[in-house]
Short mmCIF file of C-alpha atoms in Angstrom, two decimals:
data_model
loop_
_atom_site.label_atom_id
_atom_site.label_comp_id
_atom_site.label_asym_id
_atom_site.label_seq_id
_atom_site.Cartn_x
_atom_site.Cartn_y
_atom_site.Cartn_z
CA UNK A 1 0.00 0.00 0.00
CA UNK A 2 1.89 3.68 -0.90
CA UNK A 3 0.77 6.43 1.30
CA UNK A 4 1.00 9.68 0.38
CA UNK A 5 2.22 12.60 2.34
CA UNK A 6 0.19 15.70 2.04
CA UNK A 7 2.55 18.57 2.91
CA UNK A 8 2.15 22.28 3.24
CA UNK A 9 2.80 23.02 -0.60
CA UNK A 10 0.16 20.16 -1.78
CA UNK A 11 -1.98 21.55 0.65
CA UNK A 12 -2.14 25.15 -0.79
CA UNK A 13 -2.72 23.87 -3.73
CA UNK A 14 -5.57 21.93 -2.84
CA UNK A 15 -6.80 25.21 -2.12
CA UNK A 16 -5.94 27.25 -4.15
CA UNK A 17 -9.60 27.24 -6.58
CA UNK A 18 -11.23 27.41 -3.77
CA UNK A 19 -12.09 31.28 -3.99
CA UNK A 20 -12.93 31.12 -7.15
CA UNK A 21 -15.43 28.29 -6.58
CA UNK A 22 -16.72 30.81 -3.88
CA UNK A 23 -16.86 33.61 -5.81
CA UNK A 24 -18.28 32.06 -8.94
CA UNK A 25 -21.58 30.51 -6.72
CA UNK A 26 -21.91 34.48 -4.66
CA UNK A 27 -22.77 37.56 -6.76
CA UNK A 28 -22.53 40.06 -3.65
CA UNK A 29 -19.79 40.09 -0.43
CA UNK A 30 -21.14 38.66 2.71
CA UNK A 31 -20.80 42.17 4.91
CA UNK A 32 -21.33 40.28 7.99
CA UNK A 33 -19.73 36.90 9.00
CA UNK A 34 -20.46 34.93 12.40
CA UNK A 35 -18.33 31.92 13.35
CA UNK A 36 -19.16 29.54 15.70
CA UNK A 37 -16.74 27.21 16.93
CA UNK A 38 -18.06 24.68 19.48
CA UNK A 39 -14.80 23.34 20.96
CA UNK A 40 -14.36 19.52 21.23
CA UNK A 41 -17.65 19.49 19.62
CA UNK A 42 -17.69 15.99 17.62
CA UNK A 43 -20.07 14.21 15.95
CA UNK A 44 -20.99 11.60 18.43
CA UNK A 45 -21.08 15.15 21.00
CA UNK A 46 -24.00 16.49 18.82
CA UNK A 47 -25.57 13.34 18.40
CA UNK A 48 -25.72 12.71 22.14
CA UNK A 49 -26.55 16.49 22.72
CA UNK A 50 -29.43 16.26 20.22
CA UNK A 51 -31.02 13.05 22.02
CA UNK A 52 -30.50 14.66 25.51
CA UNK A 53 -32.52 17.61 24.42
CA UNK A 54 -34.54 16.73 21.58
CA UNK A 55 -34.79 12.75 21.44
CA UNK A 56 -33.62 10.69 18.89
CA UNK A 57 -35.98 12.12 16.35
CA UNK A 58 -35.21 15.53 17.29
CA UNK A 59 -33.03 18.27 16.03
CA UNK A 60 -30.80 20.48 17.43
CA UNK A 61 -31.07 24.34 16.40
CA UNK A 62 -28.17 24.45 14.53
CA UNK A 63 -29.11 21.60 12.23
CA UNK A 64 -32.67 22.62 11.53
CA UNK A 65 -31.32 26.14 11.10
CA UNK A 66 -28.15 25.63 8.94
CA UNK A 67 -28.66 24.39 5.48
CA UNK A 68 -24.83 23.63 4.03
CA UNK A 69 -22.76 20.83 5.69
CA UNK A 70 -19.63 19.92 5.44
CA UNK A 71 -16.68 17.36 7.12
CA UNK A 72 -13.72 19.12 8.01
CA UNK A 73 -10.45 17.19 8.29
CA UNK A 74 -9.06 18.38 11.73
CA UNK A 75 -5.11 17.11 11.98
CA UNK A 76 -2.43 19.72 12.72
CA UNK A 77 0.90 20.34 10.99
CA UNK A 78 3.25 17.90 13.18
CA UNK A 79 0.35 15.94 14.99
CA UNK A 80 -2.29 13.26 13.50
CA UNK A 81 -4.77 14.36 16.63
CA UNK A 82 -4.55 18.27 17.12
CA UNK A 83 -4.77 20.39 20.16
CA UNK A 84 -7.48 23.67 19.93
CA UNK A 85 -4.58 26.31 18.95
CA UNK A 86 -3.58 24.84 15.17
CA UNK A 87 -7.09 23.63 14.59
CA UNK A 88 -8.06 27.29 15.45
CA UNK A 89 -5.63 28.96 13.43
CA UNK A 90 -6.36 27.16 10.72
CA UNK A 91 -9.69 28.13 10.69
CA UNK A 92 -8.54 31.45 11.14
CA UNK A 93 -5.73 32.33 8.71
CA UNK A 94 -5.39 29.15 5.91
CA UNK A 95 -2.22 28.00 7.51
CA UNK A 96 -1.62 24.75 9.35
CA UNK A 97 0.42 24.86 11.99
CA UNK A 98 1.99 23.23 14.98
CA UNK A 99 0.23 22.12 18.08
CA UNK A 100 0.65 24.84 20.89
CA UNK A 101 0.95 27.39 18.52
CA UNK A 102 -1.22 30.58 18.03
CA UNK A 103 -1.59 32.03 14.87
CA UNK A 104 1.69 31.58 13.68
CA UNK A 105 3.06 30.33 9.89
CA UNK A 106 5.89 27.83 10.26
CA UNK A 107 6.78 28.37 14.14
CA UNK A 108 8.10 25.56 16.56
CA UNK A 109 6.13 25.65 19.88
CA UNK A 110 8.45 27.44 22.52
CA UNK A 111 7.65 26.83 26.12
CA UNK A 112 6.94 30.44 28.02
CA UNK A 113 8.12 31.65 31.20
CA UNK A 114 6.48 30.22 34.35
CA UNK A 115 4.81 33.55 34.77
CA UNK A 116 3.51 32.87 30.96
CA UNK A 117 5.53 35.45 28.96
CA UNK A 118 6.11 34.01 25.24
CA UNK A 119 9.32 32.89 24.69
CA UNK A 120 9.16 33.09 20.83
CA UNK A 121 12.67 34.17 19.30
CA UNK A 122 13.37 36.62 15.99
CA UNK A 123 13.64 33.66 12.95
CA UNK A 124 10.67 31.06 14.60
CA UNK A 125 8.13 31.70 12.14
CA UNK A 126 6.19 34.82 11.38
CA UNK A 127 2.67 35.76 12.40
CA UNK A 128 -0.20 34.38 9.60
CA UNK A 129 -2.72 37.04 9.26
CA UNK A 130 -5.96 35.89 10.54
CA UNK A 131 -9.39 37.04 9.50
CA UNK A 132 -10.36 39.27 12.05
CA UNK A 133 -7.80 41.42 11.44
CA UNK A 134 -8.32 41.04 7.35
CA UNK A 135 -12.01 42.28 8.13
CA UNK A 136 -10.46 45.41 10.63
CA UNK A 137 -8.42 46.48 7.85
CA UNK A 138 -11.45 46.77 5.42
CA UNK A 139 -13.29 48.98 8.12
CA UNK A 140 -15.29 46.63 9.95
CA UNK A 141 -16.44 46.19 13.48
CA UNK A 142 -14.65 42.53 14.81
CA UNK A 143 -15.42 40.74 17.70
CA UNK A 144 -14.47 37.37 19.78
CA UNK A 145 -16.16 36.05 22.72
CA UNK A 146 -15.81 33.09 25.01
CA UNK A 147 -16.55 30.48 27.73
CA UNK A 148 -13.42 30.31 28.43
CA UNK A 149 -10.66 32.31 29.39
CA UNK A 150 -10.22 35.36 27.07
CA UNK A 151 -6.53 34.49 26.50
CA UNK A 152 -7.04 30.71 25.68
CA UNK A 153 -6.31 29.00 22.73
CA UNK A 154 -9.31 29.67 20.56
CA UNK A 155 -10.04 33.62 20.90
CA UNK A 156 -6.69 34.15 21.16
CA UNK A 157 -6.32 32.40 17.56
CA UNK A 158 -8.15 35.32 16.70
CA UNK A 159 -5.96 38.24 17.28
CA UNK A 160 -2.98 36.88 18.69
CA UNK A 161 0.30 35.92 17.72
CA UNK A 162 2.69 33.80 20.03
CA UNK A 163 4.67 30.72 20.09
CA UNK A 164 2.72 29.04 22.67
CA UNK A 165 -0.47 29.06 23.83
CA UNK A 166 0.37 28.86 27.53
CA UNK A 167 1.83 32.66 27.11
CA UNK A 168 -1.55 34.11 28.19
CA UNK A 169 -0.12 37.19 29.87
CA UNK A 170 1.91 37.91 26.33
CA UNK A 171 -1.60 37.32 24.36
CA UNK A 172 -3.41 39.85 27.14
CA UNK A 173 -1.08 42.75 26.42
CA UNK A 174 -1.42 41.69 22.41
CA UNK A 175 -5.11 43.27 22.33
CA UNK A 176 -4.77 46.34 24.34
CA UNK A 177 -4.67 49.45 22.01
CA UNK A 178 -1.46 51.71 22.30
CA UNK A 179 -0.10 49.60 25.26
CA UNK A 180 3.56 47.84 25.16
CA UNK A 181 3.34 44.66 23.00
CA UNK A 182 0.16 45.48 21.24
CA UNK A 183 -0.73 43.73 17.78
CA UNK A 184 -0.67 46.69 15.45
CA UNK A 185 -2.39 44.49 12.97
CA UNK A 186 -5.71 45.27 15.16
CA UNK A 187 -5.63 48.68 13.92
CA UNK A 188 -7.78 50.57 16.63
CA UNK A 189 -8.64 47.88 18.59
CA UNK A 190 -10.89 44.57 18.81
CA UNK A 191 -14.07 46.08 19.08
CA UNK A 192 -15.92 43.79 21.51
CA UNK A 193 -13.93 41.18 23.93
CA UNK A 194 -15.99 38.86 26.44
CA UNK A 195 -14.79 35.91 28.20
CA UNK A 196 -12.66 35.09 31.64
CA UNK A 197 -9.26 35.34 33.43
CA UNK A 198 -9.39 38.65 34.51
CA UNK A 199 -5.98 37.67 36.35
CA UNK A 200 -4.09 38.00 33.03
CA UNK A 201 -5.32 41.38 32.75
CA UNK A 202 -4.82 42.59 35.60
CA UNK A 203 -1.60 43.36 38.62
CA UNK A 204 -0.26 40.73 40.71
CA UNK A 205 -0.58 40.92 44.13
CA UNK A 206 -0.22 38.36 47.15
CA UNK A 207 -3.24 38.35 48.90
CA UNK A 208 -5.81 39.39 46.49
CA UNK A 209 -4.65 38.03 42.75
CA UNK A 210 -2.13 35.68 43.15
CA UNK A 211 -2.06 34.76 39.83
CA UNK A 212 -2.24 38.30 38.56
CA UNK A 213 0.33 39.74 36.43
CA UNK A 214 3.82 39.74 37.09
CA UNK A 215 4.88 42.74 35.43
CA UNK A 216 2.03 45.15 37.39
CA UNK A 217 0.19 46.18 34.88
CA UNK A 218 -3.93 46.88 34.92
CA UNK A 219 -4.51 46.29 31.27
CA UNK A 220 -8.11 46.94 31.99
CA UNK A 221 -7.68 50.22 33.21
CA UNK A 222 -5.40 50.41 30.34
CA UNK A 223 -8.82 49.55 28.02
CA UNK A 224 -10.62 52.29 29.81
CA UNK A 225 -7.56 54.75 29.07
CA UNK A 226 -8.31 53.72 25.35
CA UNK A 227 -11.83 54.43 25.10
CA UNK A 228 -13.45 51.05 25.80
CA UNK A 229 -16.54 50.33 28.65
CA UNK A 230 -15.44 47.53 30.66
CA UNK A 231 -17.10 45.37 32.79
CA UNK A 232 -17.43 42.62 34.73
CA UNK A 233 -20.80 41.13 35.34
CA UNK A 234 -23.74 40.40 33.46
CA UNK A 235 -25.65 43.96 34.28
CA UNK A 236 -22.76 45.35 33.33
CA UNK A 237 -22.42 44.22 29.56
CA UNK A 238 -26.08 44.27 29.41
CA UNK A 239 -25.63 48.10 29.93
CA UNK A 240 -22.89 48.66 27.04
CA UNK A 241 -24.08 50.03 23.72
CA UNK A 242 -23.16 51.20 20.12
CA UNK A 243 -20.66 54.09 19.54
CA UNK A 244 -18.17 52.39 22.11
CA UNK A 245 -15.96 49.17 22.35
CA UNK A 246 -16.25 46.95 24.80
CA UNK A 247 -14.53 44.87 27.19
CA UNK A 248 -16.49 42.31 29.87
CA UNK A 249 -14.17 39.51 31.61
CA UNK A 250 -16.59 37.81 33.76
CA UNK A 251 -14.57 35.41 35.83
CA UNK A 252 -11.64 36.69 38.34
CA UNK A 253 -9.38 33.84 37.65
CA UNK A 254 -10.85 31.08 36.02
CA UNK A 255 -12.97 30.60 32.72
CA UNK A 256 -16.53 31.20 33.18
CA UNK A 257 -18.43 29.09 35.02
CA UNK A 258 -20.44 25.32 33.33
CA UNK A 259 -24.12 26.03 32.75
CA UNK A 260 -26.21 24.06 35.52
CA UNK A 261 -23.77 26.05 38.16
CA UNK A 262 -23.36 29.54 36.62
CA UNK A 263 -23.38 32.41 38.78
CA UNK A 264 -25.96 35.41 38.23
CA UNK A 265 -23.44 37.76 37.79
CA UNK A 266 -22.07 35.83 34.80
CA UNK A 267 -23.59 36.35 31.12
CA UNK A 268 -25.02 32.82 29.18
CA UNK A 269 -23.64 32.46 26.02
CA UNK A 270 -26.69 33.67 24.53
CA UNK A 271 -26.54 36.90 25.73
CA UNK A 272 -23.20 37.63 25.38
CA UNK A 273 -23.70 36.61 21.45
CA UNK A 274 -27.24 38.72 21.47
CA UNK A 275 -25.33 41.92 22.68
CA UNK A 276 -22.10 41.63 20.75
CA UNK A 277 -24.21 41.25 17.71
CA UNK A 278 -26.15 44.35 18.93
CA UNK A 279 -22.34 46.00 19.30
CA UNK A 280 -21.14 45.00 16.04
CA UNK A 281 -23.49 45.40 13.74
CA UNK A 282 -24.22 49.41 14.56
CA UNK A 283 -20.83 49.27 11.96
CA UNK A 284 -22.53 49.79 8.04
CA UNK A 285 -19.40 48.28 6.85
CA UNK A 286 -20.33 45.10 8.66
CA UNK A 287 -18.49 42.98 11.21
CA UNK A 288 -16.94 39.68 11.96
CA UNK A 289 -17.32 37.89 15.14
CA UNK A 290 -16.21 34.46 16.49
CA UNK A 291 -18.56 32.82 19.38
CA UNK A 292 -16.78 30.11 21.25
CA UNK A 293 -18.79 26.82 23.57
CA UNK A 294 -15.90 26.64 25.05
CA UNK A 295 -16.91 24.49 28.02
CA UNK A 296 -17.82 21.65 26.01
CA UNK A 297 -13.96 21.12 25.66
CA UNK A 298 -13.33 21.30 29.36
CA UNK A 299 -16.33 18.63 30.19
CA UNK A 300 -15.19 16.05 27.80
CA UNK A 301 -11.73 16.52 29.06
CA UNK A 302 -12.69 15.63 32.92
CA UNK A 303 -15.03 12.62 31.59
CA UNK A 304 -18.19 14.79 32.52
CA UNK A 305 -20.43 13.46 29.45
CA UNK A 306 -23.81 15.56 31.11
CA UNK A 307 -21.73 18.66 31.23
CA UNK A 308 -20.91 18.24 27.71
CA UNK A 309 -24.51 17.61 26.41
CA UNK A 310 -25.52 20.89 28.98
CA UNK A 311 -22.42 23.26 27.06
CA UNK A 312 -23.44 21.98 23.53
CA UNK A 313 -26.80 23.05 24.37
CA UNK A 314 -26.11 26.46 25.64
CA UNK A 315 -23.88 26.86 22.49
CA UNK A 316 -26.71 25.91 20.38
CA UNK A 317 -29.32 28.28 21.78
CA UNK A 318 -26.31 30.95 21.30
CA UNK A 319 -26.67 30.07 17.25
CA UNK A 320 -30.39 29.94 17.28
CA UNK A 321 -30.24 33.74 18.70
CA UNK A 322 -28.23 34.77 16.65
CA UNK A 323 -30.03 33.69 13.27
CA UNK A 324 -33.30 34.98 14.68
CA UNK A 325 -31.32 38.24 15.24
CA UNK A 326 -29.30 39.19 12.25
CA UNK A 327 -32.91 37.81 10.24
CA UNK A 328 -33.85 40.51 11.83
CA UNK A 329 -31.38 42.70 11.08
CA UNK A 330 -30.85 41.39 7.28
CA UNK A 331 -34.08 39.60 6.17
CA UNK A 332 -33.14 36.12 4.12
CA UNK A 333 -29.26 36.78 5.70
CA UNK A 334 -28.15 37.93 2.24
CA UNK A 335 -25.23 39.80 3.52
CA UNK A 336 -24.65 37.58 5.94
CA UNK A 337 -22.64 33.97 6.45
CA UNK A 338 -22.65 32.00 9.53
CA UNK A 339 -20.30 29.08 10.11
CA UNK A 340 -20.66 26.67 12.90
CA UNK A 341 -18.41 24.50 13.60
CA UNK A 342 -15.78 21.88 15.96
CA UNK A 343 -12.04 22.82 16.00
CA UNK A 344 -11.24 18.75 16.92
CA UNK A 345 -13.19 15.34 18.15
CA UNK A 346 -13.29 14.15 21.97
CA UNK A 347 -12.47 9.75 22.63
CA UNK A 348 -16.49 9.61 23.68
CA UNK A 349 -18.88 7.35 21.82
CA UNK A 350 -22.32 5.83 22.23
CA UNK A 351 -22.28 2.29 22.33
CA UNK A 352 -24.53 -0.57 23.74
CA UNK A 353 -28.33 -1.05 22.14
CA UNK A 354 -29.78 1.36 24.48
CA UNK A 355 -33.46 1.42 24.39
CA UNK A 356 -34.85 4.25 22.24
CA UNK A 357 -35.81 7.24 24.80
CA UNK A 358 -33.47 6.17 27.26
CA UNK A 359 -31.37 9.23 28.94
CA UNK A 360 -28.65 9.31 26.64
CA UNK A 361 -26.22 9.58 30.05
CA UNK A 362 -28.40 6.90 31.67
CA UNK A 363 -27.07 3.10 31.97
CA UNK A 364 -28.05 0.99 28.92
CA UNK A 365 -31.63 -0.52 29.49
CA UNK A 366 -33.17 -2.99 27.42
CA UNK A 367 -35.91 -2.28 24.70
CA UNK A 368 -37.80 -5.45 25.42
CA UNK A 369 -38.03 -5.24 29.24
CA UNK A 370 -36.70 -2.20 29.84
CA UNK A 371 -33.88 -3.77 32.42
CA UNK A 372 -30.41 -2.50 32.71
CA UNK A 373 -28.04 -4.34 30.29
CA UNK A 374 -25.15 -6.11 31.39
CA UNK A 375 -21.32 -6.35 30.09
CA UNK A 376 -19.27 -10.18 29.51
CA UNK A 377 -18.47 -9.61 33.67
CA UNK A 378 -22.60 -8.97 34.92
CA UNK A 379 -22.02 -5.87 35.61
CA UNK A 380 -23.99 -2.42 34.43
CA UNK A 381 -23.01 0.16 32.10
CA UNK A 382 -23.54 3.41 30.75
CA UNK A 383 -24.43 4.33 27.30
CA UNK A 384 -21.71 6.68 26.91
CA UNK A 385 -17.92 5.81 27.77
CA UNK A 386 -15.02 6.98 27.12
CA UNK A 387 -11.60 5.87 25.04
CA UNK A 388 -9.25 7.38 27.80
CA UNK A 389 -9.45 9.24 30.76
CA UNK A 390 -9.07 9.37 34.84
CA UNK A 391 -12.04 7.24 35.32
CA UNK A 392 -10.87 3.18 35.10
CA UNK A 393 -11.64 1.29 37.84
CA UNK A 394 -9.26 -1.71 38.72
CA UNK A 395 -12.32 -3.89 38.94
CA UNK A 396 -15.71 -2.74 37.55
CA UNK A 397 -18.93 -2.71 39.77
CA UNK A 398 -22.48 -1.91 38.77
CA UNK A 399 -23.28 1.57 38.41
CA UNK A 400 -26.54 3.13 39.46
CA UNK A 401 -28.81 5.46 37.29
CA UNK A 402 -28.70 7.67 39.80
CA UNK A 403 -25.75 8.19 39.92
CA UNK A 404 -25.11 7.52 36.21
CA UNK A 405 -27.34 10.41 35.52
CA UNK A 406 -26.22 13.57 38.29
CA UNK A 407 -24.26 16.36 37.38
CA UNK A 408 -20.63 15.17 38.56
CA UNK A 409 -21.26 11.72 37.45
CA UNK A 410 -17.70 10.39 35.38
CA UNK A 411 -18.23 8.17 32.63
CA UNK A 412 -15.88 4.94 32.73
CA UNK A 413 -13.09 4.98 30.49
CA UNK A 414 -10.82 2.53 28.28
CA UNK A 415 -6.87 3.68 28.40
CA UNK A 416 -6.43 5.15 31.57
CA UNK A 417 -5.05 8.45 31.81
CA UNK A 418 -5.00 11.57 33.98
CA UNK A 419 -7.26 13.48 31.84
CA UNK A 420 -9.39 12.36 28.66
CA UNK A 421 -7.67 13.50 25.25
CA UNK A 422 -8.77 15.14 22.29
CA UNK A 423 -9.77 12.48 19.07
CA UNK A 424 -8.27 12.78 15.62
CA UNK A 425 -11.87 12.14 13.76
CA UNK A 426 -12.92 14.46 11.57
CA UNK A 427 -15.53 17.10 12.49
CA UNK A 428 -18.87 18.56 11.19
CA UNK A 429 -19.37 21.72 9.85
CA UNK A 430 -22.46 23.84 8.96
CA UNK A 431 -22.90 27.01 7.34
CA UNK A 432 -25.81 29.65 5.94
CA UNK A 433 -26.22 32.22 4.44
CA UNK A 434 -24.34 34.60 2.10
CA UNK A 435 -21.84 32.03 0.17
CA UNK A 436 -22.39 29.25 2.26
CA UNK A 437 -23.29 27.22 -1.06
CA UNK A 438 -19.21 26.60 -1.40
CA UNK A 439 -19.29 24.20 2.38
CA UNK A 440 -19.59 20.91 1.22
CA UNK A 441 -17.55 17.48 1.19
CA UNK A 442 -14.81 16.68 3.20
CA UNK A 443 -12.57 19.49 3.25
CA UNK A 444 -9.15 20.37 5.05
CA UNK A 445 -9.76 22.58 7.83
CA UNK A 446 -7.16 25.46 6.20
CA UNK A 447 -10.17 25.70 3.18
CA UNK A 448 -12.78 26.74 5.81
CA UNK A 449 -10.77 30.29 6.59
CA UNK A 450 -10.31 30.60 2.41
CA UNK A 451 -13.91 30.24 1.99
CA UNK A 452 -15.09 32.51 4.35
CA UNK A 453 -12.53 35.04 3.08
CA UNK A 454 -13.64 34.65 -0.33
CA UNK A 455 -17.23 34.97 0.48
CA UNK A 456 -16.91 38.27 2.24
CA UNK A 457 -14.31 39.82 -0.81
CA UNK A 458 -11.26 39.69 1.88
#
């Protein structure tokens, strides 16, 4: 059998028609573009997340809602199974790259300082141009927003450029206008930023933010000094409007919190998207925004398969507001192109013969009698397992629906490990919209960032 190694030249020229395929199915610019990216989000996620809230005959919002689909081939430069900052970047500039690395064309992941300064040397690749800051420098309003941390791996894809994606007080200071270390490819700024870690953005100090910065610096009164509203809790974004960029970390030192546990102060998903869309699209030259589920990630990663069903439900409500607003806003979304979409798989899969209507998070009951299944050993399972992870028993036991089916219930796992990993499957993508026609087939991931630039004349 010959294999046949696709490197970075075949790969651009695999792409290389593809804006002309765009631009030969769209006759006018999307103005607006909205991309989704629900992290870890793979297709036995949705399919469990569609059950849990819809039953097996149900639809989630995103599917009834999005008409083009797509399979997106997910692997990074140097890695069969990717990590969130190449599979990110890709999506983001056309350019596979190495795992750890943000937004940067042939660069070798450098490990920062322990206080998370990037480490990235004069000769170690150069930064790849992403398309937030393509749409800034045609006049548009750009935004990114987050469950997680501000600073991780998948906003910062968006307008940051470092060799690792543990530098997150080196990607803070990278989207503060006029301050030292700022990404002059942002022009005047980022115009709305929502997420968590306010730590990275703000001074250290002993008793009060530990992990604050080392270097001192309050880059969110730095923000204010630049014109932006900042805040920090739900009432406060809810009180930003048009005219003015905006800044709202809602978590001291953390990412935000999962759904079933969020704290009032902190914004859903929904409404962050809802009032960055509001923010954004005040611009008549259009905007671009990225919306990241990124708690979906985190939940698969600590074996917490309800959590992960609860994050890729909040992420889809997020999508379903914002197609029922920018319908609003642009009637049959003919300026308009929405992407949704996974940046890599999870190890989690449905397996047993489950009874139809079963909680898809229950044990695996029968469809005759509608008693709990057992493995080779007589023991009980659940329906959904993992490939690796933390949770392997030395010997198995029965597990209970009860338990099976409460919030901090872990689902067994196969290899063991100290946390689950990411899968190398390919992922799902749907779009709509203005030249959305283009997203279809399996595609590399790097085509994804060309289409979208060739449907909004980038």
């Amino acid at each position: 059998m010959t294999f046949r190694r696709i490197t970075p030249l075949l790969l651009a020229a695999c792409c290389a028609a593809v804006p002309a395929i765009a631009a030969a199915q769209s006759t006018k610019p999307a103005k607006n573009i909205i991309f989704f990216l629900g992290d870890g989000m793979g297709p036995t996620v949705i399919t469990a997340a569609r059950i849990h809230k819809n039953g097996e005959d149900g639809l989630l919002d995103f599917e009834r809602l999005m008409e083009r689909t797509a399979r997106i081939k997910t692997y990074s430069l140097d890695y069969q199974t990717t990590d969130s900052a190449p599979s990110m970047g890709a999506y983001m500039t056309g350019v596979k790259m190495n795992n750890d690395v943000i937004s940067m064309k042939d660069a070798r992941p450098v490990e920062p300082t322990k206080e998370g300064v990037d480490q990235c040397k004069a000769g170690n690749g150069s930064a790849a141009v992403t398309i937030l800051e393509l749409a800034k420098a045609r006049g548009k309003s750009v935004g990114s927003i987050t469950t997680t941390e501000l600073t991780h791996a998948t906003p910062a894809s968006t307008f940051s450029h470092v060799c690792s994606r543990d530098a997150a007080y080196t990607i803070a200071q990278q989207i503060v206008p006029g301050g030292a270390g700022y990404n002059p490819a942002l022009r005047d700024g980022v115009d709305v930023l929502m997420g968590g870690g306010r730590n990275h953005f703000t001074p250290h100090d002993e008793a009060t933010n530990p992990k604050g910065r080392p270097d001192g610096r309050d880059l969110m009164a730095e923000f204010a000094g630049a014109g932006y509203y900042v805040a920090g809790t739900r009432a406060g974004m809810l009180s930003a409007r048009p005219g003015r960029k905006f800044v709202g970390i809602f978590s001291a030192t953390s990412h935000l919190d999962y759904s079933y546990q969020r704290r009032p102060e902190q914004p859903t998903l929904a409404e962050m998207t809802g009032k960055a869309i509001d923010l954004l699209s005040a611009n008549p030259n259009g905007f671009f925004l990225m919306v990241e589920g990124g708690k979906i990630d985190h939940a698969l990663h600590d074996t917490r398969a309800k959590h992960a069903l609860e994050e890729t439900v909040a992420f889809d409500e997020a999508l379903a507001l914002a197609v029922e607003r920018m319908r609003a806003i642009d009637p049959g979304l003919e300026n308009t192109l929405i992407v949704l979409t996974a940046d890599h798989d999870h190890t989690m899969q449905i397996n047993g013969y489950a009874k139809r209507g079963n909680p898809i998070h229950d044990i695996v009951r029968d469809y005759a009698t509608g008693q709990p299944k057992k493995d080779a050993d007589g023991k009980t399972f659940t329906t959904l397992v993992f490939g690796n992870g933390p949770n392997r028993p030395d010997a198995r036991t029965d597990v209970d629906s009860v338990v099976a089916q409460s919030d901090d219930y872990h689902q067994e796992t196969g290899v063991h490990k100290s946390s689950e990993t990411h899968g190398g499957g390919d992922v799902k993508l749907y779009a709509t919209g203005a030249g959305s026609a283009p997203f279809k087939g399996t595609i590399e991931n790097i085509q994804v960032f060309q289409l979208m630039k060739a449907a909004a004349g980038l």
